[in-house]
Coordinates of C-alpha atoms in Angstrom, one line a residue:
M19 CA 0.0 0.0 0.0
T20 CA 1.4 3.4 -1.0
H21 CA 1.2 6.3 1.4
V22 CA 1.2 9.8 -0.1
T23 CA 3.0 12.3 2.1
E24 CA 2.1 16.0 1.6
H25 CA 5.2 18.2 1.5
P26 CA 5.0 21.9 2.0
L27 CA 5.4 23.9 -1.1
V28 CA 8.3 25.9 0.4
Q29 CA 10.5 25.1 3.3
G30 CA 9.9 27.8 5.8
G31 CA 7.0 29.4 4.1
R32 CA 6.4 33.1 3.4
S33 CA 8.3 34.3 6.4
A34 CA 11.5 32.6 5.3
A35 CA 11.1 34.2 1.8
L36 CA 10.7 37.6 3.3
A37 CA 13.8 37.0 5.5
T38 CA 15.8 35.9 2.5
A39 CA 14.8 39.1 0.6
C40 CA 15.8 41.2 3.6
V41 CA 19.2 39.5 3.8
R42 CA 19.7 40.1 0.0
G43 CA 19.2 43.8 0.6
G44 CA 21.6 43.9 3.5
V45 CA 24.2 42.0 1.4
A46 CA 23.8 44.5 -1.4
A47 CA 24.5 47.4 0.9
G48 CA 27.5 45.6 2.4
L49 CA 29.0 44.9 -1.0
G50 CA 28.7 48.5 -2.1
L51 CA 30.2 49.8 1.1
G52 CA 33.0 47.3 1.1
A53 CA 34.0 48.1 -2.5
L54 CA 34.4 51.8 -1.6
A55 CA 36.2 50.9 1.6
V56 CA 38.7 48.8 -0.3
L57 CA 39.3 51.6 -2.8
V58 CA 39.8 54.2 0.0
I59 CA 42.1 52.0 2.0
A60 CA 44.2 51.3 -1.0
A61 CA 44.6 55.0 -1.6
W62 CA 45.4 55.6 2.0
I63 CA 48.1 52.9 2.0
S64 CA 49.7 54.2 -1.1
S65 CA 49.8 57.8 0.0
P66 CA 53.2 58.9 1.3
Y67 CA 51.7 61.4 3.7
P68 CA 48.5 60.0 5.2
D69 CA 46.6 62.6 7.2
S70 CA 44.8 60.1 9.4
G71 CA 44.8 56.5 10.4
A72 CA 42.7 53.6 9.2
G73 CA 39.7 54.9 11.2
G74 CA 39.8 58.1 9.2
A75 CA 39.9 56.2 5.9
L76 CA 36.9 54.1 6.9
H77 CA 34.9 57.2 7.9
L78 CA 35.8 58.7 4.5
A79 CA 34.5 55.5 2.8
A80 CA 31.3 55.6 4.7
G81 CA 30.8 59.3 3.8
L82 CA 31.4 58.6 0.1
W83 CA 29.0 55.7 0.1
L84 CA 26.3 58.0 1.6
L85 CA 27.1 60.7 -0.8
A86 CA 26.5 58.3 -3.7
H87 CA 22.9 58.0 -2.4
G88 CA 22.4 61.8 -2.6
V89 CA 23.1 62.5 1.1
D90 CA 24.8 65.8 1.8
L91 CA 27.9 65.6 4.0
V92 CA 29.2 68.3 6.4
R93 CA 32.9 69.2 6.4
T94 CA 34.0 70.0 10.0
D95 CA 37.8 70.5 9.3
T96 CA 37.5 73.9 7.5
L97 CA 39.9 76.8 7.8
S98 CA 37.3 79.0 9.4
G99 CA 36.2 76.3 11.8
L100 CA 32.6 76.6 10.6
P101 CA 31.0 73.5 9.2
A102 CA 30.5 73.6 5.4
P103 CA 28.1 71.4 3.4
L104 CA 29.2 69.2 0.5
G105 CA 26.3 68.3 -1.7
V106 CA 27.7 67.7 -5.2
V107 CA 27.2 64.0 -5.9
P108 CA 29.8 62.2 -8.2
M109 CA 27.1 60.5 -10.3
L110 CA 29.3 57.7 -11.4
L111 CA 29.4 56.5 -7.8
V112 CA 25.6 56.2 -7.9
A113 CA 25.8 53.4 -10.4
L114 CA 27.3 50.8 -8.0
P115 CA 24.8 50.9 -5.1
V116 CA 21.8 51.4 -7.5
W117 CA 22.9 48.3 -9.5
L118 CA 23.3 46.2 -6.4
V119 CA 19.8 47.0 -5.1
H120 CA 18.4 46.5 -8.6
R121 CA 19.9 43.1 -8.8
A122 CA 18.8 42.1 -5.3
A123 CA 15.2 42.9 -6.0
R124 CA 15.3 41.2 -9.5
D125 CA 16.8 38.0 -8.1
T126 CA 14.1 38.0 -5.3
L127 CA 11.3 37.9 -7.8
D128 CA 13.0 35.7 -10.4
T129 CA 11.8 32.1 -10.1
S130 CA 13.3 30.8 -13.3
D131 CA 15.6 28.5 -11.4
G132 CA 12.8 26.1 -10.8
G133 CA 13.1 26.1 -7.0
D134 CA 10.3 25.4 -4.6
R135 CA 10.5 28.8 -2.9
P136 CA 7.3 30.9 -3.1
R137 CA 7.2 33.9 -5.2
L138 CA 6.5 37.0 -3.2
S139 CA 4.3 39.8 -4.4
T140 CA 6.0 42.8 -6.0
G141 CA 5.3 45.1 -3.1
A142 CA 6.5 42.6 -0.5
A143 CA 9.7 41.9 -2.4
V144 CA 10.5 45.6 -2.8
A145 CA 9.8 46.4 0.8
A146 CA 11.9 43.5 2.1
V147 CA 14.9 44.3 -0.1
A148 CA 14.7 48.0 0.7
G149 CA 14.2 47.3 4.4
G150 CA 17.4 45.2 4.6
Y151 CA 19.4 47.8 2.7
L152 CA 18.2 50.7 4.8
L153 CA 19.1 48.9 8.0
V154 CA 22.7 48.8 6.9
A155 CA 22.4 52.5 5.7
A156 CA 21.1 53.6 9.1
A157 CA 24.1 52.0 10.8
T158 CA 26.4 53.7 8.3
V159 CA 24.8 57.1 9.0
A160 CA 25.3 56.6 12.7
Y161 CA 28.9 55.6 12.2
S162 CA 29.7 58.6 10.0
G163 CA 28.6 61.0 12.7
S164 CA 31.8 60.4 14.6
G165 CA 34.1 61.1 11.6
P166 CA 35.2 64.2 9.7
L167 CA 32.4 63.9 7.2
P168 CA 29.1 63.3 9.1
A169 CA 25.9 62.9 7.1
D170 CA 23.2 65.5 7.1
L171 CA 20.2 63.9 8.7
I172 CA 17.6 65.8 6.7
T173 CA 18.9 64.7 3.3
A174 CA 19.6 61.3 4.7
G175 CA 16.0 60.9 5.6
L176 CA 14.8 62.1 2.2
W177 CA 17.1 61.0 -0.5
L178 CA 18.4 57.7 0.9
P179 CA 15.0 55.9 1.1
A180 CA 13.9 57.4 -2.3
V181 CA 17.0 56.1 -4.1
V182 CA 16.9 52.6 -2.5
V183 CA 13.1 52.1 -3.1
G184 CA 13.4 53.4 -6.7
A185 CA 16.3 51.0 -7.5
A186 CA 14.4 48.1 -5.9
G187 CA 11.3 49.0 -7.9
T188 CA 13.3 49.0 -11.2
G189 CA 14.6 45.6 -10.3
A190 CA 11.1 44.2 -9.7
W191 CA 10.0 45.8 -13.0
T192 CA 12.8 44.0 -14.8
A193 CA 11.9 40.7 -13.2
L194 CA 8.3 41.0 -14.4
G195 CA 9.5 41.5 -18.0
R196 CA 9.6 45.3 -18.1
P197 CA 5.8 45.7 -18.7
L198 CA 4.4 49.1 -19.8
P199 CA 1.0 50.5 -19.0
G200 CA -1.9 48.9 -20.8
Q201 CA -3.0 52.3 -22.1
R202 CA -1.3 53.0 -25.4
Q203 CA -1.0 56.7 -24.7
A204 CA 0.9 56.1 -21.5
A205 CA 3.2 53.5 -23.0
A206 CA 4.0 55.8 -26.0
A207 CA 4.7 58.7 -23.6
L208 CA 7.1 56.7 -21.5
R209 CA 9.0 55.6 -24.7
A210 CA 9.2 59.2 -25.8
V211 CA 10.5 60.2 -22.4
G212 CA 13.3 57.7 -22.6
L213 CA 14.3 58.7 -26.1
G214 CA 14.2 62.5 -25.3
L215 CA 16.2 62.0 -22.1
V216 CA 19.0 60.0 -23.7
T217 CA 19.2 62.5 -26.6
L218 CA 19.4 65.4 -24.2
V219 CA 22.0 63.9 -21.9
G220 CA 24.1 62.5 -24.7
G221 CA 24.1 65.8 -26.6
G222 CA 25.1 67.6 -23.4
A223 CA 28.0 65.2 -23.0
V224 CA 29.1 65.9 -26.6
A225 CA 28.9 69.7 -26.0
A226 CA 30.9 69.4 -22.8
A227 CA 33.5 67.2 -24.4
V228 CA 34.0 69.7 -27.3
S229 CA 34.4 72.6 -24.8
L230 CA 36.9 70.6 -22.8
A231 CA 38.9 69.8 -25.9
L232 CA 39.0 73.5 -26.8
H233 CA 40.3 74.3 -23.3
A234 CA 42.7 71.3 -23.0
R235 CA 45.7 73.4 -22.0
Q236 CA 43.8 75.0 -19.1
A237 CA 42.6 71.6 -18.0
Q238 CA 46.1 70.1 -18.1
A239 CA 47.4 73.0 -16.0
A240 CA 44.7 72.5 -13.4
Y241 CA 45.4 68.8 -13.2
T242 CA 49.1 69.3 -12.8
G243 CA 48.5 71.8 -10.0
L244 CA 46.5 69.3 -7.9
V245 CA 48.5 66.1 -8.2
G246 CA 51.7 65.4 -6.5
E247 CA 52.8 61.8 -6.1
W248 CA 51.5 59.0 -8.3
S249 CA 48.8 58.2 -5.7
G250 CA 47.5 61.7 -5.9
S251 CA 47.4 61.5 -9.7
V252 CA 45.3 58.3 -9.5
T253 CA 43.0 59.8 -6.9
V254 CA 42.4 63.0 -9.0
L255 CA 41.9 60.9 -12.1
L256 CA 39.3 58.7 -10.4
L257 CA 37.4 61.8 -9.2
V258 CA 37.4 63.2 -12.7
L259 CA 35.9 60.0 -14.0
A260 CA 33.3 59.9 -11.3
L261 CA 32.2 63.5 -12.2
L262 CA 31.9 62.9 -16.0
P263 CA 28.1 62.2 -15.8
N264 CA 27.8 65.5 -13.9
M265 CA 29.5 67.2 -16.8
A266 CA 27.0 65.8 -19.3
V267 CA 24.1 67.0 -17.2
W268 CA 25.7 70.5 -16.9
G269 CA 26.0 70.6 -20.7
A270 CA 22.4 69.6 -21.2
A271 CA 21.3 72.3 -18.7
Y272 CA 23.5 74.8 -20.6
G273 CA 21.8 74.0 -23.9
L274 CA 18.3 74.2 -22.4
G275 CA 18.8 77.9 -21.7
P276 CA 18.8 78.4 -17.9
G277 CA 22.5 77.2 -17.8
F278 CA 24.1 76.7 -14.4
T279 CA 25.3 78.8 -11.5
L280 CA 29.0 79.2 -10.6
G281 CA 28.4 80.6 -7.2
T282 CA 25.7 82.8 -5.9
G283 CA 26.7 85.7 -8.0
A284 CA 27.4 84.2 -11.5
M285 CA 25.4 82.4 -14.1
A286 CA 26.5 80.8 -17.4
T287 CA 24.0 80.6 -20.3
P288 CA 24.4 80.4 -24.1
L289 CA 24.0 84.2 -24.1
G290 CA 27.1 84.6 -22.1
L291 CA 28.7 84.4 -18.6
A292 CA 27.4 87.1 -16.3
G293 CA 28.7 87.9 -12.8
D294 CA 31.8 87.0 -10.9
P295 CA 32.2 83.2 -10.8
A296 CA 33.7 81.5 -7.9
V297 CA 35.4 78.5 -9.5
P298 CA 37.8 76.2 -7.7
P299 CA 40.8 74.9 -9.7
F300 CA 39.7 71.6 -11.2
P301 CA 40.3 70.0 -14.6
L302 CA 36.7 69.7 -15.6
L303 CA 35.9 73.3 -14.7
A304 CA 38.3 74.5 -17.3
A305 CA 35.7 73.8 -19.9
L306 CA 33.5 76.6 -18.6
P307 CA 32.9 79.4 -21.1
A308 CA 34.9 82.6 -20.9
E309 CA 33.4 85.8 -19.4
G310 CA 31.5 88.0 -21.8
R311 CA 28.8 87.5 -24.4
G312 CA 28.3 84.2 -26.1
T313 CA 29.3 83.5 -29.7
W314 CA 27.7 81.4 -32.4
L315 CA 29.6 78.4 -31.0
H316 CA 27.8 78.8 -27.6
W317 CA 24.5 79.3 -29.4
A318 CA 24.9 76.1 -31.3
V319 CA 24.4 74.1 -28.1
V320 CA 20.7 75.0 -28.4
A321 CA 20.5 72.3 -31.1
V322 CA 20.7 69.7 -28.4
P323 CA 17.3 70.3 -26.7
L324 CA 15.8 71.1 -30.2
A325 CA 16.9 67.6 -31.5
A326 CA 15.6 66.0 -28.3
A327 CA 12.2 67.6 -28.5
V328 CA 11.9 66.8 -32.2
L329 CA 12.7 63.1 -31.7
Q330 CA 10.4 63.0 -28.7
G331 CA 7.5 64.4 -30.7
R332 CA 8.3 62.2 -33.7
R333 CA 8.1 59.1 -31.5
V334 CA 4.7 60.1 -30.2
G335 CA 3.5 60.9 -33.7
R336 CA 4.6 57.6 -35.1
S337 CA 2.8 55.8 -32.2
A338 CA -0.4 57.8 -32.7
G339 CA -1.9 55.8 -35.6
N340 CA -5.6 56.6 -35.6
W341 CA -5.6 58.7 -32.5
T342 CA -7.4 61.9 -32.4
A343 CA -5.4 65.2 -32.5
R344 CA -6.4 65.8 -28.9
D345 CA -5.1 62.5 -27.7
T346 CA -1.8 63.0 -29.6
S347 CA -1.3 66.4 -28.1
L348 CA -2.0 65.2 -24.6
T349 CA 0.4 62.3 -25.0
A350 CA 3.2 64.6 -26.3
L351 CA 2.5 67.0 -23.5
G352 CA 2.7 64.2 -21.0
A353 CA 6.0 63.1 -22.5
A354 CA 7.3 66.6 -22.1
W355 CA 6.3 66.7 -18.4
G356 CA 7.9 63.3 -17.8
C357 CA 11.1 64.3 -19.4
G358 CA 11.1 67.5 -17.4
A359 CA 10.7 65.6 -14.2
A360 CA 13.6 63.3 -15.0
V361 CA 15.9 66.3 -16.0
A362 CA 15.0 68.1 -12.7
V363 CA 16.1 65.0 -10.7
L364 CA 19.3 64.7 -12.6
A365 CA 20.0 68.5 -12.3
G366 CA 19.4 68.3 -8.6
A367 CA 21.9 65.5 -8.2
A368 CA 24.5 67.0 -10.5
G369 CA 24.7 70.3 -8.6
G370 CA 24.5 71.4 -5.0
P371 CA 26.4 73.3 -2.4
L372 CA 30.2 73.2 -2.1
G373 CA 30.4 75.4 1.0
T374 CA 28.9 78.5 2.6
G375 CA 28.7 82.0 1.2
R376 CA 29.3 82.2 -2.5
L377 CA 29.7 78.4 -3.0
A378 CA 26.3 77.7 -1.5
A379 CA 24.9 77.2 -5.0
F380 CA 26.9 75.4 -7.6
G381 CA 25.7 73.7 -10.8
P382 CA 22.3 73.6 -12.5
V383 CA 19.2 74.8 -10.7
W384 CA 16.8 71.8 -10.7
W385 CA 13.5 73.6 -11.2
Q386 CA 14.8 75.9 -13.9
A387 CA 16.2 72.9 -15.9
G388 CA 13.0 71.0 -15.5
A389 CA 10.8 73.9 -16.5
A390 CA 12.9 74.6 -19.6
T391 CA 12.6 70.9 -20.6
V392 CA 8.8 71.0 -20.4
L393 CA 8.7 74.2 -22.5
W394 CA 10.9 72.7 -25.2
G395 CA 8.7 69.6 -25.3
A396 CA 5.4 71.6 -25.4
C397 CA 6.5 74.2 -28.0
V398 CA 8.4 71.8 -30.3
G399 CA 7.4 68.3 -29.4
V400 CA 3.6 68.8 -29.6
P401 CA 3.6 70.4 -33.1
V402 CA 6.0 67.8 -34.4
S403 CA 3.8 64.9 -33.1
L404 CA 0.8 66.4 -34.8
G405 CA 2.6 66.8 -38.0
V406 CA 4.0 63.3 -38.0
R407 CA 0.5 62.0 -37.2
A408 CA -1.0 64.0 -40.1
W409 CA 1.6 62.7 -42.5
G410 CA 1.0 59.1 -41.4
L411 CA -2.8 59.5 -42.0
R412 CA -2.1 61.0 -45.4
A413 CA 0.1 58.0 -46.3
L414 CA -2.7 55.6 -45.2
R415 CA -5.4 57.4 -47.0
P416 CA -6.5 55.4 -50.2
K417 CA -5.7 57.0 -53.5
R418 CA -8.5 58.1 -55.8
K419 CA -9.3 55.5 -58.4
Q420 CA -8.6 56.6 -62.0
K421 CA -11.5 56.5 -64.4
Q422 CA -11.1 53.6 -66.8
K423 CA -11.8 54.3 -70.5
P424 CA -14.5 52.1 -72.0
V425 CA -13.1 49.4 -74.2
S426 CA -14.5 49.4 -77.7
V427 CA -15.4 46.0 -79.2
P428 CA -15.1 45.8 -83.0
V429 CA -18.3 44.8 -84.7
V430 CA -18.1 42.5 -87.7
A431 CA -20.2 43.5 -90.6
G432 CA -23.3 41.5 -90.8
A433 CA -23.2 40.4 -87.2
E434 CA -26.1 42.7 -86.3
S435 CA -28.4 41.1 -88.8
G436 CA -27.3 37.6 -87.9
A437 CA -26.6 36.6 -91.5
V438 CA -23.6 34.5 -92.2
S439 CA -22.3 34.4 -95.7
G440 CA -21.3 30.7 -95.6
A441 CA -19.8 28.0 -93.5
T442 CA -16.3 28.8 -94.7
D443 CA -16.5 32.5 -93.6
A444 CA -14.6 33.6 -90.5
P445 CA -16.6 33.2 -87.3
A446 CA -17.9 36.3 -85.6
P447 CA -16.1 37.2 -82.4
S448 CA -17.8 35.9 -79.3
P449 CA -18.4 38.4 -76.5
A450 CA -16.9 35.8 -74.1
L451 CA -13.6 36.0 -76.1
S452 CA -13.4 39.8 -76.4
S453 CA -11.9 40.3 -72.9
V454 CA -9.3 37.5 -72.9
P455 CA -5.7 37.8 -74.1
A456 CA -4.9 37.2 -77.7
A457 CA -3.0 33.9 -77.2
L458 CA -5.9 32.4 -75.3
K459 CA -8.4 33.9 -77.7
G460 CA -6.8 32.0 -80.6
L461 CA -7.1 28.7 -78.7
L462 CA -10.7 29.2 -77.7
S463 CA -11.7 30.3 -81.2
G464 CA -10.8 26.8 -82.4
L465 CA -12.6 25.2 -79.6
V466 CA -15.9 27.1 -79.3
P467 CA -18.1 26.9 -82.4
A468 CA -19.2 30.2 -83.9
P469 CA -22.9 30.8 -84.6
G470 CA -23.9 28.9 -87.7
A471 CA -21.0 26.5 -87.6
V472 CA -21.6 22.8 -87.7
S473 CA -21.5 21.0 -84.3
P474 CA -19.2 18.0 -83.9
P475 CA -20.9 14.7 -84.5
A476 CA -22.1 12.8 -81.5
P477 CA -20.8 9.3 -80.7
G478 CA -22.2 6.8 -83.2
A479 CA -23.1 9.5 -85.8
P480 CA -21.4 9.7 -89.2
G481 CA -17.8 10.8 -89.3
A482 CA -16.4 14.2 -89.9
G483 CA -16.8 15.4 -93.4
Q484 CA -20.1 13.5 -94.0
T485 CA -23.5 15.0 -94.1
Q486 CA -26.9 13.5 -93.4
P487 CA -29.0 13.2 -96.6
H488 CA -32.2 15.1 -96.5
P489 CA -35.4 13.2 -97.4
S490 CA -35.9 15.6 -100.2
G491 CA -32.4 15.0 -101.5
T492 CA -31.2 18.5 -101.1
V493 CA -28.3 19.8 -99.2
P494 CA -29.3 21.8 -96.1
E495 CA -28.6 25.5 -96.0
P496 CA -26.3 26.9 -93.4
A497 CA -27.9 27.8 -90.1
R498 CA -28.7 31.3 -89.5
A499 CA -26.9 33.2 -86.8
G500 CA -28.8 33.2 -83.6
S501 CA -30.7 29.9 -84.4
D502 CA -30.3 26.7 -82.6
P503 CA -27.4 24.9 -84.2
G504 CA -28.8 21.5 -83.3
S505 CA -32.2 22.1 -84.7
G506 CA -31.4 23.1 -88.3
P507 CA -32.3 20.8 -91.2
G508 CA -29.9 18.1 -92.0
I509 CA -28.1 18.4 -88.6
D510 CA -28.5 15.8 -85.8
P511 CA -30.4 17.6 -83.1
D512 CA -29.0 17.7 -79.6
P513 CA -31.5 16.0 -77.3
D514 CA -29.9 17.6 -74.2
G515 CA -29.9 21.1 -75.7
D516 CA -26.4 22.1 -74.3
R517 CA -24.3 18.9 -74.6
Y518 CA -21.4 20.9 -76.0
G519 CA -22.0 24.1 -74.2
D520 CA -23.2 27.5 -75.2
P521 CA -20.7 29.2 -77.4
Y522 CA -21.6 32.6 -75.8
G523 CA -20.5 31.7 -72.3
G524 CA -23.0 29.1 -71.2
G525 CA -22.2 26.0 -69.2
Y526 CA -20.5 23.0 -70.6
T527 CA -21.8 19.4 -70.0
D528 CA -20.1 16.1 -70.4
P529 CA -20.8 14.5 -73.9
Y530 CA -19.6 11.1 -72.5
D531 CA -21.5 11.2 -69.2
D532 CA -18.2 11.7 -67.2
S533 CA -18.6 13.6 -63.9
G534 CA -14.9 14.7 -63.9
F535 CA -15.2 16.3 -67.4
E536 CA -13.3 19.6 -67.8
P537 CA -13.6 21.5 -71.1
Y538 CA -9.9 22.5 -71.0
D539 CA -8.9 18.8 -71.2
Y540 CA -9.6 19.0 -74.9
L541 CA -7.5 22.0 -75.7
P542 CA -5.0 21.2 -78.5
A543 CA -1.4 21.1 -77.5
A544 CA 1.0 23.8 -78.7
W545 CA 2.6 21.5 -81.2
E546 CA -0.6 20.1 -82.6
P547 CA -2.1 22.2 -85.4
A548 CA -5.8 22.8 -85.3
S549 CA -7.7 20.5 -87.7
P550 CA -9.2 22.4 -90.7
P551 CA -13.0 22.7 -91.0
P552 CA -14.6 19.8 -93.1
P553 CA -15.2 20.7 -96.7
V554 CA -18.7 21.2 -97.9
P555 CA -19.6 19.1 -101.0
P556 CA -21.0 21.0 -103.9
A557 CA -24.7 20.9 -104.4
P558 CA -25.9 18.5 -107.1
S559 CA -27.0 20.0 -110.4
A560 CA -30.6 20.2 -111.4
D561 CA -29.9 17.7 -114.2

C-alpha cells in the first residue's frame, strides 16, 4: 500500500522568503560599502603622507557611500572652523549601489531557477529588499557621525530611502519583464521620455567634451597643480571619471537655456557668462565658457534640446496611428512633463552646495532645468507629433481610383443582322472572347463553335466530313446566326440542348457522361495544329 505524504510547497513558508529578501538587501548594501572601503584603504596605504589613520579612511569610505545616495555631507575641518556642506554627488558612484539594489530585487522575484520557494508579491519583495538595505544604511549614518564627514540627517531621511526604493522598484519591474502600462498613450509617452532624455544627456556630454577639448591646455594646468605623487594623480583621475556624468548634465542644462550657477553671483548661459564666478581649480571646470557675451559656438548648443524635442514628438506621432489630434497632443505634453521631471532630478543630483557663502549654489538649478525641458517639449514636441500624425494618416489614405476608359469592341459587318455568308466565312467574335488575351483567344476560337457552324458529331453519328442526306435529296442550307445549331435541317439535333455548351459563355456538359469532365482537357497542344474545317460538298446539279 502506497502512502502519499504531503510536503509543504516551500521550506519555511512566506516568512522565510521575506527574511531571505531582507538579507539580500543587506548583502547588497555591504557589497557597495565594502567596495568603496577597499578603494579608499588602497589610496590611504599608497599615500606617502596620510593625514589620518585607518579609522579616518573608513569614515571617508562611509561618507562617500552615503554621498553616492544623494546624502549631503558636512565638512568640519574647515579653515574657518565653521561646518560647510558638501552636496555635489559624483554621479558615477551612484551606479554601483543602484545596480546592487536593482539586482537584489530582481533575483528575489526571479523564479526561473525552478526552485520550490514561493514567489513574493511585488510590493513585499521591494519592501523586504529596501528594508534590509536601509538597516545597513542607518548604521552607516550613525557611524559617519563620529568622523570628519558626518551625514546631514535631513537629506539622509529624504534621498536615501527614495534612491533605494526606486532602485528596488526597477529591479522588480525587470523581473516582471519590463511591462508598460496597458493604455497605449501612457506607453507611448514613456518611450518618448526615454528617447528624449537619452538624446538630451548624450548631446550635453558631446557639447561638454567639445568645450573641454578646446580648453585642453587650461585643464592640463589645473590637473598638474592638484596632483603630487602618483597616488595623488590616480585619486584625482578617479574623481574626474566619477564626475563625467555631472559634466554631461551640466552641458544639457546649458543647452536648455537656464544654464548653471558658478556661485551665488554668477550664471553661465548660451547668451554669455554674467557675474563674478567662484570656480575652484579643477580640470573639468576648465571647460567653462569665458566671461562675456556668447558667440555662435555657444548658441549652437541649443541644437541639443531642439533635437531631443523633435525626436520625442516624432516618437509620439509615429505611435499615434488613428488617435485623435487631442489624444496625440496630450500624449506629447505628458512626455514633455515626464522628461522635465527626470531632468529636474538629474540636475538636482549634478549640482549642489560646495560650501557656505558664494559656494552655497553650484551647478544647474533643478526647477529651472525641469521647466525649460517642459517648455521645449510643449513648444516643439507637440507640433512635431501632430505633423507626423497627419503625415501618417495621409500615407494611409487610399488614393483616388482613376477613371477607366470604355473598351470598344469591334463589330463584324453582318453580325447585327445575324446573317452568315457561308460555312467557310470567319466566325464572328464571341463576347466571351473579347476580354481575354490574344493567345488564349486563338485557342478558344478553335474550340468554341461560332454561330452557324456545324457542331461536332455525337458518338455513333457519321464521321467528320459526311452530311446527313435530307429526305428531299437537297443539301441543307447553313444555319442562321442566332438559331439553334442543333435544330437546323440536315443536322443531328442535340437532345440535351447544351451537350457541347453555349458558345456565348454558357455552361459545358459532359458529352460522354463523365462527372470529372473539364472543357480544357480537350485544348490542343502547342505543337498540334488545329484541324481544318470539313469541306462542304458541292450541291448536285438540277440535271
